[in-house]
Short mmCIF file of C-alpha atoms in Angstrom, two decimals:
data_model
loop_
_atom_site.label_atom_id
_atom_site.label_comp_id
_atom_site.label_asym_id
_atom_site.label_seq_id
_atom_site.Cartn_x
_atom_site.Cartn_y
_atom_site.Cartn_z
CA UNK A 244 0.00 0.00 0.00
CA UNK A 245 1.32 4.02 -0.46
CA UNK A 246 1.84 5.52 2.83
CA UNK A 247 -0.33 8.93 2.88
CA UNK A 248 0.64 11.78 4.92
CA UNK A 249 -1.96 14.24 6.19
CA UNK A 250 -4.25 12.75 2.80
CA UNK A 251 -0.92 13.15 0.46
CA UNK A 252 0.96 10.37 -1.02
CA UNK A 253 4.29 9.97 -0.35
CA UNK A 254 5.37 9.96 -3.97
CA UNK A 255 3.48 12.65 -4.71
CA UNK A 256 6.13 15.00 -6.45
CA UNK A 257 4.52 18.20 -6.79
CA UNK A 258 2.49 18.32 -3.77
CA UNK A 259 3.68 22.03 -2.91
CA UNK A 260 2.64 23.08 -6.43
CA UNK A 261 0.71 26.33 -6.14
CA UNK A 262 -1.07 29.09 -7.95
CA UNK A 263 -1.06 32.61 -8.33
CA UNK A 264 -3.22 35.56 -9.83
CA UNK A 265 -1.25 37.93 -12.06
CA UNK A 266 -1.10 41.59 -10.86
CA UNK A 267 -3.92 43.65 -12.59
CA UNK A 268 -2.00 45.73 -14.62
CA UNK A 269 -0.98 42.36 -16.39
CA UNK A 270 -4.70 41.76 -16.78
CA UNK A 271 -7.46 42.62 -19.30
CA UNK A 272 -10.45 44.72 -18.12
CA UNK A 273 -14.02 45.76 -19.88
CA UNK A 274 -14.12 42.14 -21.56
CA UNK A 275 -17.51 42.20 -22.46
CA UNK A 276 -18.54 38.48 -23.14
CA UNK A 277 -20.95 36.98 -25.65
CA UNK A 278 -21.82 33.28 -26.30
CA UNK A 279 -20.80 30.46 -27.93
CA UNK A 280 -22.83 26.97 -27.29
CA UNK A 281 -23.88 26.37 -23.52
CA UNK A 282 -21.43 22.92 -23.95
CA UNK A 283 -18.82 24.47 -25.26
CA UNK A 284 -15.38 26.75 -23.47
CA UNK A 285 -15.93 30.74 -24.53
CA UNK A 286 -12.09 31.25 -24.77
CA UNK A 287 -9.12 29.74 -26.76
CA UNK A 288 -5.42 30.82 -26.49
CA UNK A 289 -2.34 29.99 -28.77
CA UNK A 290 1.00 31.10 -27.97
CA UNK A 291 0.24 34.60 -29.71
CA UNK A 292 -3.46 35.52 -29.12
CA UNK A 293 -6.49 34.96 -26.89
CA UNK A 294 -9.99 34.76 -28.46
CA UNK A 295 -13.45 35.15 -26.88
CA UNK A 296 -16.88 36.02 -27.87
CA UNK A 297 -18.12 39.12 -28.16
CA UNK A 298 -21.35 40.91 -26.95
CA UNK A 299 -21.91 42.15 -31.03
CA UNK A 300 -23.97 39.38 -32.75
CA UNK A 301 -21.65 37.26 -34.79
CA UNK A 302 -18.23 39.32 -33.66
CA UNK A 303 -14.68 37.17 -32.57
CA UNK A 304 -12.58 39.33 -30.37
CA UNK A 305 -9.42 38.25 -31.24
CA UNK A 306 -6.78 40.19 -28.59
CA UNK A 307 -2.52 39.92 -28.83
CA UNK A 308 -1.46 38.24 -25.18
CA UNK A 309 1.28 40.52 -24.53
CA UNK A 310 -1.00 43.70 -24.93
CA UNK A 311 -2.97 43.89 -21.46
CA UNK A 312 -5.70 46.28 -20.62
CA UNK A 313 -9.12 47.82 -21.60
CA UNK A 314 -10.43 45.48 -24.49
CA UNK A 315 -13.82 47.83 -25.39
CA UNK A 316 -11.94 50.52 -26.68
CA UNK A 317 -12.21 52.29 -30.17
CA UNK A 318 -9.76 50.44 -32.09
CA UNK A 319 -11.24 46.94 -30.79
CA UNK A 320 -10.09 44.02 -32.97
CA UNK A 321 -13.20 41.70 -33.88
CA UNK A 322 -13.99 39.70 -36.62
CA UNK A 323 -17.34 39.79 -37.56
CA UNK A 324 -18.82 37.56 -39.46
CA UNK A 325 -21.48 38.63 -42.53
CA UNK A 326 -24.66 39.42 -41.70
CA UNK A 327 -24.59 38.55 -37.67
CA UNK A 328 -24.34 35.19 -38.48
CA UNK A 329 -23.88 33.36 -35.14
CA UNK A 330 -21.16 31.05 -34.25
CA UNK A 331 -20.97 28.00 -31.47
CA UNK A 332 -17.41 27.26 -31.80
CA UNK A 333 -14.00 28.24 -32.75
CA UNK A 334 -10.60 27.30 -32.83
CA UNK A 335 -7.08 28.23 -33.38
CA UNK A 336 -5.32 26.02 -35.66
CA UNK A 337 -2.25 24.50 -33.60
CA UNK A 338 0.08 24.98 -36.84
CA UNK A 339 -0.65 28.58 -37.38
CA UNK A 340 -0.96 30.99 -35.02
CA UNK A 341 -2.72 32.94 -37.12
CA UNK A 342 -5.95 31.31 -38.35
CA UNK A 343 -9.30 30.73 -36.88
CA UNK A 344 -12.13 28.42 -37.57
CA UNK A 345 -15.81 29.45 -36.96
CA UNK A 346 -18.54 26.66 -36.45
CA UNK A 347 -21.66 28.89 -37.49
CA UNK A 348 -25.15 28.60 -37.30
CA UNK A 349 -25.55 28.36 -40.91
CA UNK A 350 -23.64 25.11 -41.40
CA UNK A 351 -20.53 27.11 -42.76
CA UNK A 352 -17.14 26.79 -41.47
CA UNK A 353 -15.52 30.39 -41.89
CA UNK A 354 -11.87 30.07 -41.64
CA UNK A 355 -10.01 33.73 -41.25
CA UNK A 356 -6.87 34.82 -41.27
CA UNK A 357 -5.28 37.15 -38.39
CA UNK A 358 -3.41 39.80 -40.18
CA UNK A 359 0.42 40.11 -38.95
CA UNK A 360 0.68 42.92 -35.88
CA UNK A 361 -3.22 42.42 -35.25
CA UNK A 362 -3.91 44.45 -32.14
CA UNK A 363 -0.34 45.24 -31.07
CA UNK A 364 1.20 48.30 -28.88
CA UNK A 365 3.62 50.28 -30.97
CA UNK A 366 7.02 50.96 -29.45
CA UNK A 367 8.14 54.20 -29.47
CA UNK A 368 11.99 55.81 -30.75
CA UNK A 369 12.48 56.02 -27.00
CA UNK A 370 11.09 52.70 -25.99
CA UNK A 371 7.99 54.03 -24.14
CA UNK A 372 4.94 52.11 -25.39
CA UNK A 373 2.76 54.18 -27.82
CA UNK A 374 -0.96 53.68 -29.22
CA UNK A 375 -2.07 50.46 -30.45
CA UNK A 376 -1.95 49.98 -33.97
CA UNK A 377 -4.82 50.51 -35.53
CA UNK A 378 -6.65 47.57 -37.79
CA UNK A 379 -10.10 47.43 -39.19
CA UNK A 380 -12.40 44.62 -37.91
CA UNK A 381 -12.31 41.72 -40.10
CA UNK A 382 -15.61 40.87 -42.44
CA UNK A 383 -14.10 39.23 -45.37
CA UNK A 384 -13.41 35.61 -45.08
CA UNK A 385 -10.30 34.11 -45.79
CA UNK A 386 -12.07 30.88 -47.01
CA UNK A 387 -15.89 29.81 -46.65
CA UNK A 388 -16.64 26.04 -46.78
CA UNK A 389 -20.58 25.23 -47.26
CA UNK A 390 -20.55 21.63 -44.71
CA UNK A 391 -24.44 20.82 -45.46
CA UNK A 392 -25.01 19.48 -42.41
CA UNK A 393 -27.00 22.52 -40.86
CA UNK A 394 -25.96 24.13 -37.68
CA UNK A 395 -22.74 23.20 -36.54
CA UNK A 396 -21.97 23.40 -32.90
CA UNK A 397 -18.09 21.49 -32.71
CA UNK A 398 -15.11 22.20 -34.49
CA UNK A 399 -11.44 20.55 -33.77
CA UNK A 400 -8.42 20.99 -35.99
CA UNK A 401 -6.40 17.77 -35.85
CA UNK A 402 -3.02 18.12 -33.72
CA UNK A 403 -0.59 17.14 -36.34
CA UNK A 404 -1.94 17.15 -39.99
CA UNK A 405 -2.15 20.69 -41.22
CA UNK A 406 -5.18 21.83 -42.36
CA UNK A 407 -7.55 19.32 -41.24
CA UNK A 408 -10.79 19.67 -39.15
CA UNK A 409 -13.28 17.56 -38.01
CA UNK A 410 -16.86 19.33 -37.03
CA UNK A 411 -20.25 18.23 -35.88
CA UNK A 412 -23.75 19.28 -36.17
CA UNK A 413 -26.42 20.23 -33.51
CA UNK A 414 -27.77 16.43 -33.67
CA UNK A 415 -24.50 14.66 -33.28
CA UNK A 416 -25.69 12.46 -36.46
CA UNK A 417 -23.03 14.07 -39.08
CA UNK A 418 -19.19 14.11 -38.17
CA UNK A 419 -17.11 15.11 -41.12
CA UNK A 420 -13.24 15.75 -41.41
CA UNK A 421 -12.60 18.12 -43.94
CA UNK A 422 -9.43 19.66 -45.79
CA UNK A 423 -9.42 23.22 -45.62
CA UNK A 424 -7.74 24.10 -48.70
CA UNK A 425 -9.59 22.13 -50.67
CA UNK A 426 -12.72 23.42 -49.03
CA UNK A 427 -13.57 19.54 -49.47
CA UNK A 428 -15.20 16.76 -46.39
CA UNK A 429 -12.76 13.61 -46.80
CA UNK A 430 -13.98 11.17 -44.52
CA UNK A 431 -17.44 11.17 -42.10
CA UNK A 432 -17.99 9.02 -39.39
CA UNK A 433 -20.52 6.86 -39.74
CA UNK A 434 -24.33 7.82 -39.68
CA UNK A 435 -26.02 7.16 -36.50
CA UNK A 436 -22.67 6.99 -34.47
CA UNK A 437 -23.92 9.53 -31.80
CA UNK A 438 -27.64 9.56 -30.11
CA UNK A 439 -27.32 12.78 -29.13
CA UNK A 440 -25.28 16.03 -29.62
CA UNK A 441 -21.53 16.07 -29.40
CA UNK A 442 -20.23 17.78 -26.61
CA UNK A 443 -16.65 16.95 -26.67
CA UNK A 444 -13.78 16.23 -29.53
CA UNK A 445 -10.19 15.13 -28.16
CA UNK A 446 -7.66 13.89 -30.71
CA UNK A 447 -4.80 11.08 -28.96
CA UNK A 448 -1.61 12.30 -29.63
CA UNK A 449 -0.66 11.34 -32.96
CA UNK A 450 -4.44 12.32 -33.85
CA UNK A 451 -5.17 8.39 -35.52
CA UNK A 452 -8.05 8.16 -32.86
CA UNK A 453 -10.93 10.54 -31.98
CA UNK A 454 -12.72 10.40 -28.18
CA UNK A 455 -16.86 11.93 -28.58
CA UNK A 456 -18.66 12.40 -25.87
CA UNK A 457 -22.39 12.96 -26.64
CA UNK A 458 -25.82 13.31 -25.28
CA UNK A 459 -26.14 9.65 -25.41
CA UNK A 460 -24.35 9.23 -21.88
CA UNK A 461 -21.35 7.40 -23.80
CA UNK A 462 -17.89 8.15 -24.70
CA UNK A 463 -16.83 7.08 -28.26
CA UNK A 464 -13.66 6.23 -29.81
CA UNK A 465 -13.37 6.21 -33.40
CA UNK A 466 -10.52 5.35 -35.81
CA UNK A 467 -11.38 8.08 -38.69
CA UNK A 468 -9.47 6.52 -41.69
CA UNK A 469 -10.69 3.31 -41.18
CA UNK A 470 -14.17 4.89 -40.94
CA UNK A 471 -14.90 2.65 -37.68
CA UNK A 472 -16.31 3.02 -33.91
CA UNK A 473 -12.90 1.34 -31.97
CA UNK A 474 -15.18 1.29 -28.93
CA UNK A 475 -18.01 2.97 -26.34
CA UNK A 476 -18.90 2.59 -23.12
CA UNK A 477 -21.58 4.83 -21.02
CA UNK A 478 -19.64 7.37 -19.34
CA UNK A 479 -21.94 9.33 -16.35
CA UNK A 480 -25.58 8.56 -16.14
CA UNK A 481 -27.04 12.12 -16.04
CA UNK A 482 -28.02 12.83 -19.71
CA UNK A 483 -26.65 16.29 -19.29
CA UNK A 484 -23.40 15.23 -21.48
CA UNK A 485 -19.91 14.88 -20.43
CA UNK A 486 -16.42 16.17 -21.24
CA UNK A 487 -13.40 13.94 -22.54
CA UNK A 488 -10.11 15.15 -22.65
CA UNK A 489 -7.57 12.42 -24.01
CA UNK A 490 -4.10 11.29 -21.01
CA UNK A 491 -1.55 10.48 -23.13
CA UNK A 492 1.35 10.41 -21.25
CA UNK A 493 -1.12 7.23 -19.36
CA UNK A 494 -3.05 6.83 -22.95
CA UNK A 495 -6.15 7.03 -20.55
CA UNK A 496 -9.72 9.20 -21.16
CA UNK A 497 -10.67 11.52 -18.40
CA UNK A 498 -14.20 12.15 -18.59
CA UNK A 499 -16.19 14.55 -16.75
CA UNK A 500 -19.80 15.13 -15.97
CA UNK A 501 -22.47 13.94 -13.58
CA UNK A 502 -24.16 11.70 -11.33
CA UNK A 503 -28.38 10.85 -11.35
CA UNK A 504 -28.39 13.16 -8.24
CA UNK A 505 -26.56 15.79 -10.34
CA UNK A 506 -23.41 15.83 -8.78
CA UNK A 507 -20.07 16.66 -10.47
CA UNK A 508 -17.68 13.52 -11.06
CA UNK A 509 -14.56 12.58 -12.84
CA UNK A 510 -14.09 8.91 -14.05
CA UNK A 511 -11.23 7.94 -16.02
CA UNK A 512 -10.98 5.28 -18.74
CA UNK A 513 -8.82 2.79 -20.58
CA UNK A 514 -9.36 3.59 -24.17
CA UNK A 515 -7.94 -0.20 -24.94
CA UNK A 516 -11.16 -1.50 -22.40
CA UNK A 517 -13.44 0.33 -22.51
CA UNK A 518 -16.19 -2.31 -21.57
CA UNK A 519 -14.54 -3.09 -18.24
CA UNK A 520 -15.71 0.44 -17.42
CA UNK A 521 -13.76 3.32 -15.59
CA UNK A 522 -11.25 2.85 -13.66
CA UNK A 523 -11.38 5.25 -11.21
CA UNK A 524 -14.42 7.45 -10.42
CA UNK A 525 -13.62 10.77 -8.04
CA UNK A 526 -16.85 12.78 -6.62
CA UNK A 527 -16.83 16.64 -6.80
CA UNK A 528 -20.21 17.33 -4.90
CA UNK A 529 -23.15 18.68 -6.82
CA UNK A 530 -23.53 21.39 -8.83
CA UNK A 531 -25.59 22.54 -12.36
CA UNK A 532 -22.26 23.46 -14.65
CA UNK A 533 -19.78 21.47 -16.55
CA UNK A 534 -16.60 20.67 -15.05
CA UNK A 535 -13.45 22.04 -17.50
CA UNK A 536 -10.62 19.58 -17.36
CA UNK A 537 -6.82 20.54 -18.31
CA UNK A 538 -3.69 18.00 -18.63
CA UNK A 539 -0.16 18.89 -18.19
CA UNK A 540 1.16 16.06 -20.18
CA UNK A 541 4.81 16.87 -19.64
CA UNK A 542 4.87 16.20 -15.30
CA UNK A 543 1.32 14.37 -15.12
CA UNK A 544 -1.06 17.12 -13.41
CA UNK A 545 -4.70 17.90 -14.05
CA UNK A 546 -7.00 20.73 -13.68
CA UNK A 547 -10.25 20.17 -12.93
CA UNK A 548 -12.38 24.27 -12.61
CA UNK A 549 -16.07 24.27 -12.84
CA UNK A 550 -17.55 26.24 -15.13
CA UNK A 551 -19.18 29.21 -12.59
CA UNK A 552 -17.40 28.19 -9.64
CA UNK A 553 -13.95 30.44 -8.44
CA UNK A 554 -11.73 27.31 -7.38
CA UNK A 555 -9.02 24.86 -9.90
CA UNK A 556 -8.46 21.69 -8.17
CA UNK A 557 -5.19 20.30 -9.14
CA UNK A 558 -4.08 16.55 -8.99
CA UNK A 559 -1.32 14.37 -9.78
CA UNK A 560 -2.13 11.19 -11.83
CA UNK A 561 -0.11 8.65 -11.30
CA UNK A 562 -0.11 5.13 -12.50
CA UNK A 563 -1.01 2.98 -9.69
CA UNK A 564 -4.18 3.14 -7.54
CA UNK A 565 -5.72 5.95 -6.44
CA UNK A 566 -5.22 7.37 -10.05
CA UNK A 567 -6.29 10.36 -9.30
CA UNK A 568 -3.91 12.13 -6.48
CA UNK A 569 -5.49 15.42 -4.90
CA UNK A 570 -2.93 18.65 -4.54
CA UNK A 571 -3.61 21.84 -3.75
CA UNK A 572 -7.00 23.68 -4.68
CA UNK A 573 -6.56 27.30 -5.97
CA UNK A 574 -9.23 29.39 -4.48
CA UNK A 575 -10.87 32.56 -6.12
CA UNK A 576 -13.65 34.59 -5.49
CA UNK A 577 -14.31 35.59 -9.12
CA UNK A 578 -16.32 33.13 -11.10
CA UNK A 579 -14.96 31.99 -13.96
CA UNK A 580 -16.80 31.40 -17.14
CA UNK A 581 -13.71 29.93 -19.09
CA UNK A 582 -10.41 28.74 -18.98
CA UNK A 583 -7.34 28.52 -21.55
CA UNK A 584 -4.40 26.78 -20.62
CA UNK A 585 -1.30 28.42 -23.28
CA UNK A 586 1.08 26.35 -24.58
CA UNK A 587 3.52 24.63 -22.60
CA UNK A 588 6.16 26.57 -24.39
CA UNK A 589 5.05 29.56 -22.99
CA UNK A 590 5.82 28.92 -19.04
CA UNK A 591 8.78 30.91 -17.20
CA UNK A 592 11.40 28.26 -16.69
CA UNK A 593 13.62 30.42 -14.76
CA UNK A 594 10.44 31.13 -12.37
CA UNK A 595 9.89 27.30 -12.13
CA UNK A 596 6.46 27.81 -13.62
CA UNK A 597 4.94 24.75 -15.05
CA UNK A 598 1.06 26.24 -16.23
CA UNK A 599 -0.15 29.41 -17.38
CA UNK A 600 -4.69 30.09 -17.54
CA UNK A 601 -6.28 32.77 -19.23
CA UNK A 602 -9.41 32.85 -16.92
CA UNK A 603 -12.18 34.65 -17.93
CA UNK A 604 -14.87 35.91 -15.74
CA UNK A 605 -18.09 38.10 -15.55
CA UNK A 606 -16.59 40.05 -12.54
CA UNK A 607 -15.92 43.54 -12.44
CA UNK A 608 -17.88 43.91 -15.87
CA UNK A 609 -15.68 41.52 -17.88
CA UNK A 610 -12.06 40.56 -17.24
CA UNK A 611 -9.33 37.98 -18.35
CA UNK A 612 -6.88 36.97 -15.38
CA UNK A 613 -3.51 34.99 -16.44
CA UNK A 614 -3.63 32.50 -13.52
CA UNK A 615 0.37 30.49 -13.41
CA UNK A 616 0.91 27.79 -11.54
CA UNK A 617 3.88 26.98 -10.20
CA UNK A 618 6.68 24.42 -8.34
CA UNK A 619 9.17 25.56 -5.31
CA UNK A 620 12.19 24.59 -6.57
CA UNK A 621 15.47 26.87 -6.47
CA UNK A 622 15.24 29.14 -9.47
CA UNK A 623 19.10 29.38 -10.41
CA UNK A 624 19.19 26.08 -11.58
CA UNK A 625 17.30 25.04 -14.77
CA UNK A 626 15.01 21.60 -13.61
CA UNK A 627 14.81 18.96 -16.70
CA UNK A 628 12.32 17.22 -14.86
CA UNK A 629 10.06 20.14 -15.00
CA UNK A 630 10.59 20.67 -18.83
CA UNK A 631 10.35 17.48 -21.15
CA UNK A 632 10.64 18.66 -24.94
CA UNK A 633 7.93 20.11 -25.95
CA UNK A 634 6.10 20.23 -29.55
CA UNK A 635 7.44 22.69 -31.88
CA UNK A 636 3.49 23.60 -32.93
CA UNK A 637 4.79 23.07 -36.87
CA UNK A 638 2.96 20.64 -38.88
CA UNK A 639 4.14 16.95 -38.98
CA UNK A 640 2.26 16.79 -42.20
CA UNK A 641 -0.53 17.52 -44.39
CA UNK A 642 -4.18 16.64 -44.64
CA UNK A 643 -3.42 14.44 -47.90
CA UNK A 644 -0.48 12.64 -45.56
CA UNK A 645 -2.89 11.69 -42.93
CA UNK A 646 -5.33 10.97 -44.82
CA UNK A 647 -3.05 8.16 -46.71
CA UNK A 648 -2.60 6.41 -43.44
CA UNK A 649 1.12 8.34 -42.08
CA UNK A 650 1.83 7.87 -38.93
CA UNK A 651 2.63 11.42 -37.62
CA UNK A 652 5.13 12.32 -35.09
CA UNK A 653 5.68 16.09 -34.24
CA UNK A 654 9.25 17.56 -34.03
CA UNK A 655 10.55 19.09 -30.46
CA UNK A 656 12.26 21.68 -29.25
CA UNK A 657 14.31 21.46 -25.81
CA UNK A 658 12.68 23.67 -23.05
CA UNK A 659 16.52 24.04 -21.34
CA UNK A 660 17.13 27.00 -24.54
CA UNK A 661 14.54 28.92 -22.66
CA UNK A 662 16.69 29.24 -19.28
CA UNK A 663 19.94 30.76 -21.06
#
């Protein structure tokens, strides 16, 4: 058995982790939030901007991460999409920093393209920080693909194959993976797959397998080249819908959602058996909103923040029973209606950070918070065991490689360049 002390495990190795709000001069104030679909997280980060909706039917606010303050302000960069249309998803695409996708209401994905210097602060012949440059809000499209399968309320890019996205539709009943610049669908998973809408897309980590979760109560696994359902099993018995997010450094399936009496819980999943059920079930007491779940891959922690509530709970997953390995919990007062983690690549090594939210929250009429987590260790010396490689966010391929059955393997950079 593991010895505990005072409800820790002794091989815990990040027990002391902790968290900490950024100053508010590093934050962003009069954030003034719109909507995408109730299921789905209303902000996205990349390594270069943040993205939420705003309160202008149809508009994107798409804002620079290293240019805090007001965000309503004259020069406010949105893209807005033709005629209001309304959107219920977006994402960044991992291989360009620059591009968007926009699930819309009418069944079209809009893909735009984020001009370079969007939003910035000009520097000054002195130094001093000037006015932000100034950019029209976007209207025109980069590239418009007409899916035919009505509203669309998912959208994922795939992790390693550039310019590929899989999206599904407000019944759950048509999942397509398209190639953007073809503007073509290349594969759908097969009719019927899902009873219910999709709530949840998580790619493993060479993105050959896709984890669903629906509004059928079940998690799915599909292999999308092969056109086949790998497995399912019934994931929380509330038909409220869950959340998957895909382990791989355990190649497990966390899943989130809730119990018949409506409380929160976490189970977690082999993907290779499935029907043996989960194999480890954690209770987070009862509550009406979604649990958001985040995974450091590189040291094996998860964040766990519910959607309305002020407090991350972090834990340590380790490989042996219990699974699931509670730290510290990182109490706030401020609700928070999303979270973002950034890119690994983007954490202070010489600070020992090891995470880094953009929280966004109603309070104090609209604000995004960078919340970093981090691990006491001395800071003079660089700590490899903190910083595994990390991906390069290039493209390991294209759409037409993936799609002829490569196996795709990102490149890596070593995190130690960042502590010279």
């Amino acid at each position: 058995s593991i010895e505990k002390m005072a409800g820790i495990r002794k091989d815990q190795r990040f027990r002391n982790l902790f968290g900490k709000n950024e100053q508010p001069r590093n934050c962003w104030s009069s954030v003034r939030i719109g909507s995408v679909s109730p299921d789905n997280i209303p902000i996205q980060a990349n390594r270069v901007f943040y993205a939420v909706p705003w309160h202008v039917k149809g508009s994107l606010c798409v804002i620079p991460i290293n240019t805090p303050g007001a965000v309503d302000r004259d020069d406010i960069p949105l893209i807005h999409q033709e005629d209001d249309t309304p959107f219920n998803d977006f994402a960044f695409n991992p291989s360009d920093d620059h591009m968007v996708a926009l699930a819309s209401n009418d069944g079209n994905i809009n893909i735009y393209k984020i001009p370079e210097g969007w939003g910035t602060i000009e520097t000054l012949e002195n130094g001093e920080r000037g006015n932000p440059r100034h950019f029209n809000s976007i209207f025109q499209v980069e590239k418009r693909i007409e899916t035919g399968s009505g509203r669309l309320t998912n959208i994922q890019f795939h992790p390693l194959a550039a310019e590929l996205v899989v999206t599904a539709n407000s019944t759950g009943k048509e999942v397509k993976f398209w190639d953007i610049t073809q503007g073509e669908a290349k594969l759908e998973l097969p009719a019927g797959s899902h009873k219910g809408a999709v709530t949840t897309m998580s790619w493993n980590k060479d993105g050959s397998l896709l984890c669903t979760e629906s509004k059928d109560k079940e998690i799915h696994i599909f292999d999308p080249r092969q056109q086949t359902e790998v497995g399912h099993v019934v994931s929380h018995p509330s038909p409220k819908g869950g959340r998957s997010i895909w382990i791989n450094k355990y190649d497990w399936i966390l899943s989130t959602g809730f119990a018949k009496d409506s409380s929160r819980e976490a189970s977690i999943f082999d993907p290779k058996m499935l029907g043996k059920g989960p194999l480890e079930t954690l209770q987070m007491g009862v509550s009406s909103s979604y649990v958001m779940s985040f995974v450091d891959e590189a040291i094996g922690v998860l964040y766990l923040a519910g959607k309305g509530d002020g407090n991350i709970r972090v834990f340590e997953l380790l490989n042996n029973k219990p699974l699931l390995n509670e730290g510290i919990e990182f109490k706030s007062s401020q609700p928070q209606a999303g979270l973002a983690l950034l890119p690994r690549s983007e954490v202070d090594v010489k600070e020992c950070e090891v995470a880094k939210f953009l929280k966004l929250t109603p309070a104090g009429g609209g604000q995004v918070i960078p919340i970093s987590f981090f691990v006491p260790r001395v800071k003079s010396q660089y700590q490899p065991d903190l910083y595994t490689e990390q991906w390069d966010s290039r493209p390991a391929g294209s759409a037409d490689d993936w799609l002829g059955g490569a196996s795709l393997r990102g490149n890596t950079v070593d995190m130690a360049a960042k502590f010279k």
